[in-house]
Structure formats: C-alpha cells, structure tokens
PDB file of C-alpha atoms in Angstrom:
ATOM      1  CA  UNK A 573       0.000   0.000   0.000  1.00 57.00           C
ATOM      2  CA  UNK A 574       2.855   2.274   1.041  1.00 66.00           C
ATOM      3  CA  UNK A 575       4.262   1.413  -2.472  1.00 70.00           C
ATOM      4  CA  UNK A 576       1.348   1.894  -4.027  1.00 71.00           C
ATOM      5  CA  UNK A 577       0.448   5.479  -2.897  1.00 70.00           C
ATOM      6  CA  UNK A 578       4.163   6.447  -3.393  1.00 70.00           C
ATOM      7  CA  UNK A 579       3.370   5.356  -7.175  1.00 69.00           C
ATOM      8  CA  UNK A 580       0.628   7.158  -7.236  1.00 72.00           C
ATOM      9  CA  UNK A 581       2.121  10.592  -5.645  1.00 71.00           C
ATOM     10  CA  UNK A 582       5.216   9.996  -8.530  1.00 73.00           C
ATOM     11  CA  UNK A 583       2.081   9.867 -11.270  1.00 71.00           C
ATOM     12  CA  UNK A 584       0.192  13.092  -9.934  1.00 70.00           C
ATOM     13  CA  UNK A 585       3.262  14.893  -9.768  1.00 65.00           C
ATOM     14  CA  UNK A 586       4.814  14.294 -13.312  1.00 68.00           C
ATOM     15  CA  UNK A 587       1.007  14.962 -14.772  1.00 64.00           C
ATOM     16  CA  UNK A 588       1.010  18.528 -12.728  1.00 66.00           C
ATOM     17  CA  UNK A 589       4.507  19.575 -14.374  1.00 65.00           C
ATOM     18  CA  UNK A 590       3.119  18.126 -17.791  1.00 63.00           C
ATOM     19  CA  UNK A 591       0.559  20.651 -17.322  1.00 63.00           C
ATOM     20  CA  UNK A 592       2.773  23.402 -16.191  1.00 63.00           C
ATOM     21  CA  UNK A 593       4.499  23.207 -19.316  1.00 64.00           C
ATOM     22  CA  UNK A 594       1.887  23.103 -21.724  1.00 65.00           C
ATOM     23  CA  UNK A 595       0.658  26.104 -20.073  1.00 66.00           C
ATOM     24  CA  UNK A 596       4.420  28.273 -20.389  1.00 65.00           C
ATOM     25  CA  UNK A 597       4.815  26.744 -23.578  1.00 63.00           C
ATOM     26  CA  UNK A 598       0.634  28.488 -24.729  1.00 68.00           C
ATOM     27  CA  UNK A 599       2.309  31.246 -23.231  1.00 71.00           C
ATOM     28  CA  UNK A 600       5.541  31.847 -25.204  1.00 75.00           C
ATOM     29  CA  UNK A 601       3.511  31.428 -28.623  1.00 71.00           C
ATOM     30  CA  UNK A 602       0.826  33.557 -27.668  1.00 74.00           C
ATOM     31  CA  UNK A 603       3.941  36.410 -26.736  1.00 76.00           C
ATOM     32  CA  UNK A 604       5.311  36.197 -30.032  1.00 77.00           C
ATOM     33  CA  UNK A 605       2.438  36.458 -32.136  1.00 75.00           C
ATOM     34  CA  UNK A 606       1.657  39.661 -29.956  1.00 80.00           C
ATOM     35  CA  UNK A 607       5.239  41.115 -31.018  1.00 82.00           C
ATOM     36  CA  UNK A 608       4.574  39.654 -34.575  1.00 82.00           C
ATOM     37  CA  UNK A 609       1.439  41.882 -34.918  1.00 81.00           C
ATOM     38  CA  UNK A 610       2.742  44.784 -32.972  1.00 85.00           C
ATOM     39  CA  UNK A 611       5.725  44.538 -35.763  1.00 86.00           C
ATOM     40  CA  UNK A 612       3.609  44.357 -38.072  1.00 85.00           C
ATOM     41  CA  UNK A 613       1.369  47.470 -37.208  1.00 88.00           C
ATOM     42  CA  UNK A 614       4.258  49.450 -36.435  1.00 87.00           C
ATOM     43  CA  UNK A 615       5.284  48.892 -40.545  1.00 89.00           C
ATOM     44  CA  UNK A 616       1.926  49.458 -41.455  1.00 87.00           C
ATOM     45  CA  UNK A 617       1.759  52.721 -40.040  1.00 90.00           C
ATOM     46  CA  UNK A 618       5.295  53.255 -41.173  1.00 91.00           C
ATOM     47  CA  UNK A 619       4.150  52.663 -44.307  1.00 88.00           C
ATOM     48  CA  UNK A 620       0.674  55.036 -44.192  1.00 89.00           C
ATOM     49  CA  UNK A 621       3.001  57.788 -43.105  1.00 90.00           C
ATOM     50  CA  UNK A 622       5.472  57.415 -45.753  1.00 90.00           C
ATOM     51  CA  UNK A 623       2.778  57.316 -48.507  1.00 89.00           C
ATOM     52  CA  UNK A 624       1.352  60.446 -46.630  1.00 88.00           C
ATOM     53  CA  UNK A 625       4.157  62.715 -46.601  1.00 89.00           C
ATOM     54  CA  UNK A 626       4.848  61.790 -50.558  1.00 89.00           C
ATOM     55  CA  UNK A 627       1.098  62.351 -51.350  1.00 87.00           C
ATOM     56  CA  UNK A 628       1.738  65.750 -49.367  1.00 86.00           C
ATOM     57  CA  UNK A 629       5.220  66.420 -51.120  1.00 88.00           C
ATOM     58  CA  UNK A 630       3.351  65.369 -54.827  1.00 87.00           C
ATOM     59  CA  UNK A 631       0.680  68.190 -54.064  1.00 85.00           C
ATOM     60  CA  UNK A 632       3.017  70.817 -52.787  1.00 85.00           C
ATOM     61  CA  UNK A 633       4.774  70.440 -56.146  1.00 87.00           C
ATOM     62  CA  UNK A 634       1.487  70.666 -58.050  1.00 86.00           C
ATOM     63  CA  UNK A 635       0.904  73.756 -55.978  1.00 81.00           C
ATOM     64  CA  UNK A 636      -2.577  72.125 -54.602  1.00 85.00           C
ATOM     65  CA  UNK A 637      -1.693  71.642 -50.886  1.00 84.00           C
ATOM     66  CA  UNK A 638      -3.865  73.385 -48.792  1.00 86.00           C
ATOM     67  CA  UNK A 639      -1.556  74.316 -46.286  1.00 88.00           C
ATOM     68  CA  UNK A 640       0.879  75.862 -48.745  1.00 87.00           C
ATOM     69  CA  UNK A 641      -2.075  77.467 -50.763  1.00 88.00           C
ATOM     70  CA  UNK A 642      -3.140  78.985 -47.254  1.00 90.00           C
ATOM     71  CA  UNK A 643       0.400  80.664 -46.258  1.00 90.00           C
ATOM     72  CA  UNK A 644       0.859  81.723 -50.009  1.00 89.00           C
ATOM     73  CA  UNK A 645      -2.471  83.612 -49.909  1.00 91.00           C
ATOM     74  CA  UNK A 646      -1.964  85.418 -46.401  1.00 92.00           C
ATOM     75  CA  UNK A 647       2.187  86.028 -48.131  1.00 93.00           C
ATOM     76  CA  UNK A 648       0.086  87.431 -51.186  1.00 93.00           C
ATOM     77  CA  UNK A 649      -1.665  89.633 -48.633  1.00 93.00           C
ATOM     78  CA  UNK A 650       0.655  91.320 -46.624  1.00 94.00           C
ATOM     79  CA  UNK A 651       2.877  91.620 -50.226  1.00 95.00           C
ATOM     80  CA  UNK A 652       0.153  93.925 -51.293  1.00 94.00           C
ATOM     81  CA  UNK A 653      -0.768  95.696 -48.208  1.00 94.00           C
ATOM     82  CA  UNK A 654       3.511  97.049 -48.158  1.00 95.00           C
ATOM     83  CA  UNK A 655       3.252  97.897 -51.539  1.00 95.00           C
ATOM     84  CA  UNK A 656      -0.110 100.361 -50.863  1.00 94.00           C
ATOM     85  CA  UNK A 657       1.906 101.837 -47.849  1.00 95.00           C
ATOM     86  CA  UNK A 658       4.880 102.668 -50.256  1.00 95.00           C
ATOM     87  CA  UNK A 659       2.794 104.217 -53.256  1.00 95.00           C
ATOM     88  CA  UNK A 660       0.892 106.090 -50.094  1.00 95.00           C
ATOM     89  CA  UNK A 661       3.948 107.091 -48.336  1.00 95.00           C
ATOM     90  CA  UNK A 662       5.983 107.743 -52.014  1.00 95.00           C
ATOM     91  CA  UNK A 663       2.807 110.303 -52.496  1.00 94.00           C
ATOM     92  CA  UNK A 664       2.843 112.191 -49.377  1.00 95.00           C
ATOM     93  CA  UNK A 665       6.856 112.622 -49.587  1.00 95.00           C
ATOM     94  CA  UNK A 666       6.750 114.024 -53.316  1.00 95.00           C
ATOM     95  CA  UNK A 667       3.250 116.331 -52.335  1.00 95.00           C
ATOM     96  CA  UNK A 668       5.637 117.236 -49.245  1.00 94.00           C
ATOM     97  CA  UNK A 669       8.415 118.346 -51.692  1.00 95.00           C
ATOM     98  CA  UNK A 670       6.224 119.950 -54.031  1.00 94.00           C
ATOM     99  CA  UNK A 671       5.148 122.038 -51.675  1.00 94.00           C
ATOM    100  CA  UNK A 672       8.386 122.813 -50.300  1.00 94.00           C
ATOM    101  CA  UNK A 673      10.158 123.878 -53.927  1.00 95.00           C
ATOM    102  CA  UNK A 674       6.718 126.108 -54.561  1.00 95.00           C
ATOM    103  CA  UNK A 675       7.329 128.222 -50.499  1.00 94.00           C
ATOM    104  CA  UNK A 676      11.111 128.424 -51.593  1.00 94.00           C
ATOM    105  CA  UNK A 677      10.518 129.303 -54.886  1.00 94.00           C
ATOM    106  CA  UNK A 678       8.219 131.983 -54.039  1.00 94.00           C
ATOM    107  CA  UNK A 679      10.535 133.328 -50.722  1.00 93.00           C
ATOM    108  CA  UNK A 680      13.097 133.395 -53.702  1.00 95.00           C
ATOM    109  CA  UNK A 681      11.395 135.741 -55.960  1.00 94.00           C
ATOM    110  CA  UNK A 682       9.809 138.044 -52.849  1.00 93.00           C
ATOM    111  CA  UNK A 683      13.643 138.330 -52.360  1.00 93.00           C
ATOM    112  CA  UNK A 684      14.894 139.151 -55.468  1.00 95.00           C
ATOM    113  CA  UNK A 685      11.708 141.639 -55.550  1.00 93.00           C
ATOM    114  CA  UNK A 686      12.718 143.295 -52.407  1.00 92.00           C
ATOM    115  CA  UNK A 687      16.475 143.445 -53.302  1.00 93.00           C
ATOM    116  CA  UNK A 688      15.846 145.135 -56.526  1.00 92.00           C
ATOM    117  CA  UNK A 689      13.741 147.667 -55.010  1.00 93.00           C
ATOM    118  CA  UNK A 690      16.040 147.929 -52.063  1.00 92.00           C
ATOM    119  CA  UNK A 691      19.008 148.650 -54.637  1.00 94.00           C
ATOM    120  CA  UNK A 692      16.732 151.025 -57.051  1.00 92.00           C
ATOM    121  CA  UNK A 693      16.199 153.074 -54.176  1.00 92.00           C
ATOM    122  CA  UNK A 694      19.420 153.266 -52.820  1.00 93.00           C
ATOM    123  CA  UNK A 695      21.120 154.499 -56.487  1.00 94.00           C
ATOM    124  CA  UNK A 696      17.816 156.988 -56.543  1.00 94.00           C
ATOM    125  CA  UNK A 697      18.638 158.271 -53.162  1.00 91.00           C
ATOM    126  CA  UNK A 698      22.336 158.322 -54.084  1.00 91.00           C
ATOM    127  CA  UNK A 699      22.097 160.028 -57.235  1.00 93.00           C
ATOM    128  CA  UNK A 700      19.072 162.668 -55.666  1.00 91.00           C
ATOM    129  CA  UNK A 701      21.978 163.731 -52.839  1.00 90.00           C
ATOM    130  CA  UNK A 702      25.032 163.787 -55.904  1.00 91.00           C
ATOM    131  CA  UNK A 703      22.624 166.316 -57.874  1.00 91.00           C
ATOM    132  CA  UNK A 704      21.976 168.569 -54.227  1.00 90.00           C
ATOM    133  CA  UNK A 705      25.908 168.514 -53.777  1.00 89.00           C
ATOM    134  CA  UNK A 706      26.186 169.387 -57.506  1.00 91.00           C
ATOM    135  CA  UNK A 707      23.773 172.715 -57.257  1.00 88.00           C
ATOM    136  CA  UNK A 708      24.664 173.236 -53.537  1.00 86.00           C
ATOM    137  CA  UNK A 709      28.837 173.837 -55.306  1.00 84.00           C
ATOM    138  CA  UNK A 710      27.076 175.611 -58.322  1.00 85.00           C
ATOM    139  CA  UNK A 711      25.602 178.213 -55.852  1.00 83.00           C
ATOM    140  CA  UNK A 712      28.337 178.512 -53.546  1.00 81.00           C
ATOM    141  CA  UNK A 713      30.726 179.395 -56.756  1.00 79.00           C
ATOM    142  CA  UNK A 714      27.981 182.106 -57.790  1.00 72.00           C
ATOM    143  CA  UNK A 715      28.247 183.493 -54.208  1.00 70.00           C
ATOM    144  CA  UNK A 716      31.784 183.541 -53.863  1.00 66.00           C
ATOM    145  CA  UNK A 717      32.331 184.766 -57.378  1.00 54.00           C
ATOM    146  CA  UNK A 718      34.471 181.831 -58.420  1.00 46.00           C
ATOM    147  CA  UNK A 719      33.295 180.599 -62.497  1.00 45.00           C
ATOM    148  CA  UNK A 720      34.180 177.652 -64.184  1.00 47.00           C
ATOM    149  CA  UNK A 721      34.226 179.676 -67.334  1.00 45.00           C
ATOM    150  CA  UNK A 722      37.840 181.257 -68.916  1.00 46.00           C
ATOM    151  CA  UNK A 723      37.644 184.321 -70.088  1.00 46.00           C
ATOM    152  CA  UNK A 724      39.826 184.624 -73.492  1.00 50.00           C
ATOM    153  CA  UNK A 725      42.313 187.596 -72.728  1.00 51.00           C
ATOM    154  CA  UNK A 726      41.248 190.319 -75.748  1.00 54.00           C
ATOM    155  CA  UNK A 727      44.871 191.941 -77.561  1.00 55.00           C
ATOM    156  CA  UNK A 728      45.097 194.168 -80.661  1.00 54.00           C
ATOM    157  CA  UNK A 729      46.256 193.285 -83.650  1.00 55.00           C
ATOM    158  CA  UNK A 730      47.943 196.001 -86.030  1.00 55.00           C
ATOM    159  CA  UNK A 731      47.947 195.773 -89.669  1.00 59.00           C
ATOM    160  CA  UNK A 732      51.094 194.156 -91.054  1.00 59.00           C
ATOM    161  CA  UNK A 733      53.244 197.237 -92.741  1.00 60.00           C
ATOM    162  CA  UNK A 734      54.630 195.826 -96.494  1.00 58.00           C
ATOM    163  CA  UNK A 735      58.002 195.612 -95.611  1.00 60.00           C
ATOM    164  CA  UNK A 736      57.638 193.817 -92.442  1.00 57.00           C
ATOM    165  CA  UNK A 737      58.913 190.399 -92.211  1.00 57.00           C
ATOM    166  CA  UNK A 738      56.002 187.737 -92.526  1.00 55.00           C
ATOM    167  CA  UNK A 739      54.988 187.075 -88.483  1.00 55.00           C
ATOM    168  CA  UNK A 740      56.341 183.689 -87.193  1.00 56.00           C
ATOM    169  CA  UNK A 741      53.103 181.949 -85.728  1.00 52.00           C
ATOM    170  CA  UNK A 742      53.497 181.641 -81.537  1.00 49.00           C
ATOM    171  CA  UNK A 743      54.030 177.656 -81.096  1.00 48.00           C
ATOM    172  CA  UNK A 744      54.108 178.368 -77.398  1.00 51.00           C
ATOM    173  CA  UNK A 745      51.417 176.104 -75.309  1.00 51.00           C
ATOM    174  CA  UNK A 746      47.691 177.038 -74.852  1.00 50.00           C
ATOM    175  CA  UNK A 747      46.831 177.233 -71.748  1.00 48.00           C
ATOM    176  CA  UNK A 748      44.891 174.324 -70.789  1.00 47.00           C
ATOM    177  CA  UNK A 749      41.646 175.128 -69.132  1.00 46.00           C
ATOM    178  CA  UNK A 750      40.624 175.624 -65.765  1.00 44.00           C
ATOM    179  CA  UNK A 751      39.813 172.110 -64.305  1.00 44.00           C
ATOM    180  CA  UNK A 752      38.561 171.147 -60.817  1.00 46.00           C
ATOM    181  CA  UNK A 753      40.037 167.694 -59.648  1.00 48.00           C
ATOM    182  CA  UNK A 754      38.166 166.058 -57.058  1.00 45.00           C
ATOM    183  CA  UNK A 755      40.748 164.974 -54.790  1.00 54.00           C
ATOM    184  CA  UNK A 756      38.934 164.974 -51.269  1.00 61.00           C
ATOM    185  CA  UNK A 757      35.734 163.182 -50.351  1.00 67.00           C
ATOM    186  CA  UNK A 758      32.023 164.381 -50.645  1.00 70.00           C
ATOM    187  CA  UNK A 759      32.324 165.227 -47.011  1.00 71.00           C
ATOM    188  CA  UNK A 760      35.179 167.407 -46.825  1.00 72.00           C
ATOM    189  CA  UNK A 761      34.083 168.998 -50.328  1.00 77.00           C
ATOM    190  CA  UNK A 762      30.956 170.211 -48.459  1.00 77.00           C
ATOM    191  CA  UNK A 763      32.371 171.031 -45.156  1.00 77.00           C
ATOM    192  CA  UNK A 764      34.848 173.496 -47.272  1.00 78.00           C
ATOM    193  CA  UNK A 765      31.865 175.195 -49.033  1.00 78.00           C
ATOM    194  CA  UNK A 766      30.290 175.970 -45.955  1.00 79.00           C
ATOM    195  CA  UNK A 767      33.690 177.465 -44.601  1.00 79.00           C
ATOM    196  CA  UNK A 768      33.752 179.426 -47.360  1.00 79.00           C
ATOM    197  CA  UNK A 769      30.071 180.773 -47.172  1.00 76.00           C
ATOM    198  CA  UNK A 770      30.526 181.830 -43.571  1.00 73.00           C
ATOM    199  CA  UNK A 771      33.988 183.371 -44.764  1.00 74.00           C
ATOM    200  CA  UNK A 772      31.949 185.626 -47.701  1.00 63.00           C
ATOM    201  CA  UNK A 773      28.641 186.062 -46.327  1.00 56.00           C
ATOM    202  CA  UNK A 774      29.929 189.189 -44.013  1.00 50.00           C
ATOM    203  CA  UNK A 775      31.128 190.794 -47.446  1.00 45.00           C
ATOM    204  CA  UNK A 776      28.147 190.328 -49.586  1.00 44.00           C
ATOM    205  CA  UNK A 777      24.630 190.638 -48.365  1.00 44.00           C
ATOM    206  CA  UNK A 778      22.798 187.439 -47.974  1.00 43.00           C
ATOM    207  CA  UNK A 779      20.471 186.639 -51.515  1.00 43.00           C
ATOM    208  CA  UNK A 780      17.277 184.790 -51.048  1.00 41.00           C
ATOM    209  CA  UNK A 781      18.523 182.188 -53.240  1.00 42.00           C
ATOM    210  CA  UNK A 782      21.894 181.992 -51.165  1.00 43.00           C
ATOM    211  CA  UNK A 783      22.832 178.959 -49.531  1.00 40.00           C
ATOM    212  CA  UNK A 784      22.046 180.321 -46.239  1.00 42.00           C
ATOM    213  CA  UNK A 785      18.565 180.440 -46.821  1.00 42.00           C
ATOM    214  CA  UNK A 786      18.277 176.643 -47.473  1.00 41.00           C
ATOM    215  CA  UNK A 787      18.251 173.846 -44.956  1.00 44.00           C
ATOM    216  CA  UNK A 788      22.114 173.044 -44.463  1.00 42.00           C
ATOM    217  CA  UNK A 789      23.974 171.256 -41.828  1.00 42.00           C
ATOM    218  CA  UNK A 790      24.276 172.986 -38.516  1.00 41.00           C
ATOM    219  CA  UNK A 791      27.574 174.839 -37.465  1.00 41.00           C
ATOM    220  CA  UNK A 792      30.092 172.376 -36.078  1.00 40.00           C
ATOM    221  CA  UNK A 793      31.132 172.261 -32.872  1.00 43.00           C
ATOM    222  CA  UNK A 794      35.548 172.277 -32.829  1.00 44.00           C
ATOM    223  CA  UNK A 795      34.639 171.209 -28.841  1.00 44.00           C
ATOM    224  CA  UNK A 796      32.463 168.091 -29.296  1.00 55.00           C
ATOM    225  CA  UNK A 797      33.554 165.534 -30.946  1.00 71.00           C
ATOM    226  CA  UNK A 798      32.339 161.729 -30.695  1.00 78.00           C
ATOM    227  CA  UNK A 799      33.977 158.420 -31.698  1.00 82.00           C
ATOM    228  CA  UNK A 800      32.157 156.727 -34.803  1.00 85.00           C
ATOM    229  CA  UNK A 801      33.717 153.888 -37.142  1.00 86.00           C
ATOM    230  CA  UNK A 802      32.343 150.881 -39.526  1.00 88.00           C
ATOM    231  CA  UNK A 803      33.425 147.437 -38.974  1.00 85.00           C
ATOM    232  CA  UNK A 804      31.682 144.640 -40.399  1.00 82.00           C
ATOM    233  CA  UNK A 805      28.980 146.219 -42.117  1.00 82.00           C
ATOM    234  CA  UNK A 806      28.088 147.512 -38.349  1.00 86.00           C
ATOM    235  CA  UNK A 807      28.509 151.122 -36.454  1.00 88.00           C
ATOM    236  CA  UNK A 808      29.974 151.993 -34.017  1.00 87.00           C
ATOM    237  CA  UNK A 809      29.109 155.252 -32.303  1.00 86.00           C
ATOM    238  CA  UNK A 810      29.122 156.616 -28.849  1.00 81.00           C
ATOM    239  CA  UNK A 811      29.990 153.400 -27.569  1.00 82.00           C
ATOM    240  CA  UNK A 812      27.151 151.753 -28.590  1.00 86.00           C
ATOM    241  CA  UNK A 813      26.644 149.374 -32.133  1.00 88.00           C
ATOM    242  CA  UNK A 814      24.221 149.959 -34.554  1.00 88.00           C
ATOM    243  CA  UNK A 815      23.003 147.580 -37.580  1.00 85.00           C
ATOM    244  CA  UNK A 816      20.878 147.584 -40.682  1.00 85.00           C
ATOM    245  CA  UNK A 817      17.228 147.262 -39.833  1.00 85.00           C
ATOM    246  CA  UNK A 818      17.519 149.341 -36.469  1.00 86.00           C
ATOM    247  CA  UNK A 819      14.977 151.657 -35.069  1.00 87.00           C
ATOM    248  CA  UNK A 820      17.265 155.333 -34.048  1.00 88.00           C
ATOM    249  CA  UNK A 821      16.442 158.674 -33.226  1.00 85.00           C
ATOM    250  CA  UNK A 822      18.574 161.064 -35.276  1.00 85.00           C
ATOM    251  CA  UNK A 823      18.848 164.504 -34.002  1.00 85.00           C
ATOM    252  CA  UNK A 824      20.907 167.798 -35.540  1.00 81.00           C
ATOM    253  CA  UNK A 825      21.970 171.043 -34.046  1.00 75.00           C
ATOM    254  CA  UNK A 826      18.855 172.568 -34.633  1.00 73.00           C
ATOM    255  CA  UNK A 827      17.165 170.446 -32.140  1.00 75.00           C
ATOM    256  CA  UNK A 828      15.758 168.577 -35.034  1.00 80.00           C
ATOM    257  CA  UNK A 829      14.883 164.999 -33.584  1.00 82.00           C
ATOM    258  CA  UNK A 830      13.439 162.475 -36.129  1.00 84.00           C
ATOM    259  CA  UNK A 831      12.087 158.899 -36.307  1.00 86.00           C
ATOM    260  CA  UNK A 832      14.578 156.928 -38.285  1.00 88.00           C
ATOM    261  CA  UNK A 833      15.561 153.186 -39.813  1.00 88.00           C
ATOM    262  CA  UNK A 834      19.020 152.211 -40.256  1.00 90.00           C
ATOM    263  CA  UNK A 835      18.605 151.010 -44.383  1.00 86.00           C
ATOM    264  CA  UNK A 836      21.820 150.283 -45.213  1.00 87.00           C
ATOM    265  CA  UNK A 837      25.666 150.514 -44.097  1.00 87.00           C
ATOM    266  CA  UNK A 838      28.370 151.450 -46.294  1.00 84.00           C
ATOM    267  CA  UNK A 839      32.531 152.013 -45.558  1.00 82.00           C
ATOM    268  CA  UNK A 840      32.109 155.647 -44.583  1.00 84.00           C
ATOM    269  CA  UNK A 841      28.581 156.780 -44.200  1.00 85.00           C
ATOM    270  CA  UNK A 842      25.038 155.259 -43.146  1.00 88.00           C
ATOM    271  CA  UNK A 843      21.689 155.455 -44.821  1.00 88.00           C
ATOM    272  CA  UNK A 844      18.692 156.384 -42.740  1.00 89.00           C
ATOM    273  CA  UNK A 845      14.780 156.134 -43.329  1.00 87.00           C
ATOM    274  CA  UNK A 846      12.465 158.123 -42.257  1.00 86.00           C
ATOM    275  CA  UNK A 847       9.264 156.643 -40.829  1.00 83.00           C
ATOM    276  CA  UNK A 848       7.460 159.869 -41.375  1.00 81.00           C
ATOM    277  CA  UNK A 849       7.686 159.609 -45.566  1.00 82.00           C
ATOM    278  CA  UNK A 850      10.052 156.774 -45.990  1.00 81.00           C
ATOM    279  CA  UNK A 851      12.720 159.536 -47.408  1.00 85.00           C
ATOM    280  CA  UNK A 852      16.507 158.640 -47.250  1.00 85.00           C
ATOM    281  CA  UNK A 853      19.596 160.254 -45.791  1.00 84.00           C
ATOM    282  CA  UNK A 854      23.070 159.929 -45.979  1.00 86.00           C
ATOM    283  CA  UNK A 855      25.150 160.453 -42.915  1.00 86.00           C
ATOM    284  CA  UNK A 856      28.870 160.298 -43.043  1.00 86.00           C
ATOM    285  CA  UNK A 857      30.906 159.425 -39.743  1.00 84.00           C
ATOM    286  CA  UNK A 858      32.424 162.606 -40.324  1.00 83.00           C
ATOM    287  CA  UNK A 859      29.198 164.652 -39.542  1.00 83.00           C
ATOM    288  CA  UNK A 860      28.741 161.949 -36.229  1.00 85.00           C
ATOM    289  CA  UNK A 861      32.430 162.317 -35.211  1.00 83.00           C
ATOM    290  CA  UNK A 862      31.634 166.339 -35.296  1.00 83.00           C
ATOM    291  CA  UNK A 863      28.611 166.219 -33.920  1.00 82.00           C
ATOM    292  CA  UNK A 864      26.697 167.471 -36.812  1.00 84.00           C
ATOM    293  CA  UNK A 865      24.145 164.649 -36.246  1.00 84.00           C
ATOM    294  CA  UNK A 866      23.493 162.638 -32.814  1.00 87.00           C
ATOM    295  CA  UNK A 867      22.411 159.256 -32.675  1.00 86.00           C
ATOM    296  CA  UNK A 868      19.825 157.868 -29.786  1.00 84.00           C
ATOM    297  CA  UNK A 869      18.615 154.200 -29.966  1.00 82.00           C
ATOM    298  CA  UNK A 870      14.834 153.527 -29.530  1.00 77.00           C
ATOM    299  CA  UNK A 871      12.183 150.623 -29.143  1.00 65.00           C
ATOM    300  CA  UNK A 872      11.266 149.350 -32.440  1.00 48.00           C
ATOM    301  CA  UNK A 873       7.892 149.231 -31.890  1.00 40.00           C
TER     302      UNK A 873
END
C-alpha cells in the first residue's frame, strides 16, 4: 500500500509539471504572435506615413496643398498691403516736396523783388543827394564869385606894314583850361563850401537864393567831438553798435529829432529812413564824429 500510494504521488506529480508546461509553452507562442502583430502594425503605419508625406510632397509640387495654398495667400496679402503703404507714403513725400520747392521758390522771388527795389532806391537816393551837392557847389561858386568859365584875354592886332617880315606863328602852349580835380571826399568837399560861405557872407549881403537860406547842416562844434567807425557792415558810435534794420532817433543842431531806420551801411557813411515819408539820408561818420548829427537808440515798436 505504502508502495502503491508512493506510485501514485510519482504519477500526480509528473502529470502537474506536464501541465505546467503546456501552459508556459501556450504562453511563449501567444507572446510572439503579440510582437509579430505589434511589428507588423508598427510597418503598417510606417508605411501610411510614408505614402502620406509623398502624397503631401506630390501636391506641394502641383501647388494644390492646402496648407501651402493657405500661407501663399496670407504672403500674397501682406505683399500687397507694403506695396499700398509705399505708393501712399511715395505720395505724401513728393506732395511734401512739391510744396516745399513752390514756399522756396516763391521766398526766392519776394527776395529778389525786395532786393531790386532795395538797390533802385538806394542808387535813386544816391544820385538825388550827388545832384543837391552838384547845385549846392554851383551856388556857392555864384556866391563867392568863383566861375568855371575862362575868359579869353582880348589883344590888338595892327595891320602888317609891307616891308615887315612875314609874323612867325606863336608855337608856345595854350593854356589848358581851368579844371577842378576832385581829390577829397564828398564830405570834406561840403564842409569846405560851408567854410567858405561863412567866410563871404559878411562881405556880400545874404540873396534869397543863397545857400544860407536853405536847410544846411548845422555849425560844427571844434569842442564836441564823438567816436564813430564801420566794422563789419556795423557802427559803431558813442559806444554803442548799430546795424541795418535798427529803429534810431537822429537829431541835428537845430534840435531837429526824427524817427529813423538804419537802411543800409556802407565804408564811410550810413543810410537812414524816415518813418514819417520813408525819405533817405546819408550820414557820413564825419558829420557823427563832429557832432553834426546825434544818434539815440529807440524801441522798435
């Protein structure tokens, strides 16, 4: 009996391991046809990919993908949207310079406009005050009794006797005739007429057409005497500068005081304007430095 179940023990034993190993061995096959069909799926989808991305490349060469359609259309976009900003910003620049070349092109012309009246007026004034020195001379010579004029010197001339030798013609030199040569300035020219009028005017009594009777420069002073120069189109006077465009009192010995503009500056006199009638007058330092004319600064308004 003891044999018998020790048989039997042996039997049930060997048919459990049988068992076990039929079960491991279900197992391994049923493991590698899992890894077969994973492997298997894995090249499927390899494969579905790979046919994908060469559909996709086929199309984007046939210009028909969507995608690339969709970024070429918003590229198209914002292609055309730069160019409108260019043409609009091209058309404000060249309205900009347009406008521009028509303001300087006009301050041009207002310039040349003003110049050339600015210079017509100046030779005007010029020549007006050459032509008042001219007859101012003319009737200071009457006055004085000087003339321009030379008188031929009147000599007889006796008849030629028969016998007398034939005359030899005189080869001496004419006399050239009488010639003024202007060797000082306009100022000094006039300041020696008036000497001389003062110097006469005791001897001769005083003709309503005489210089005295018209408006000349007052007396000058030997005592008073003021520092005045030009330097760099500017003047200086009474320790003070002065320059084109300035607003000045200008008053004379005859306690004449008038509303003047500085118009221009020249090397030895200025040009004033008067704000009364817009007349012009020539001052020459030599009159300031005498104190023929005085010069006061005001506001310009």
């Amino acid at each position: 009996e003891e044999l018998e179940s020790a048989e039997d023990d042996e039997r049930s034993c060997r048919g459990r391991e049988s068992d076990e190993d039929t079960e491991d061995a279900s197992e391994t096959d049923l493991a590698k046809h899992d890894e077969e069909d994973y492997v298997e799926m894995k090249e499927q989808m390899y494969q579905d990919k790979l046919a994908s991305l060469k559909r996709q490349l086929q199309q984007l060469q046939e210009g028909t993908l969507q995608e690339y359609q969709k970024r070429m259309k918003k590229l198209d976009q914002q292609y055309k949207e730069r160019i409108r900003n260019a043409e609009l910003f091209l058309q404000l620049e060249t309205e900009q310079v347009e406008r521009n070349y028509i303001k300087e092109k006009k301050a041009a012309v207002k310039e040349f406009e003003d110049k050339k009246v600015e210079l017509k007026e100046n030779l005007i004034a010029e020549l007006e005050e050459k032509k008042k020195m001219i007859e101012n001379e003319k009737l200071t010579m009457e006055l004085t009794g000087d003339s321009m004029e030379v008188k031929p010197i009147m000599t007889r001339k006796l008849r030629r006797r028969p016998n007398d030798p034939v005359p030899i013609p005189d080869k001496r030199r004419k006399p050239a005739p009488a010639q003024l040569n202007y060797l000082l300035t306009d100022e000094q020219i006039m300041e020696d007429l008036r000497t001389l009028n003062k110097l006469k005017s005791p001897k001769r009594p005083a003709s309503p057409s005489s210089p005295e009777h018209l408006p000349a420069t007052p007396a000058e002073s030997p005592a008073q005497r003021f520092e005045a120069r030009i330097e760099d189109g500017k003047l200086y006077y009474d320790k003070r500068w002065y320059h084109k465009s300035q607003a000045i009192y200008l008053e004379s010995k005859d306690n004449q005081k008038l509303s003047c503009v500085i118009s221009s500056v020249g090397a030895n006199e200025i040009w004033v304007r008067k704000t009364s009638d817009s007349t012009k007058m020539r001052i020459y330092l030599g009159q300031l430095q005498r104190g023929l004319f005085v010069i006061r600064r005001r506001s310009a308004a």
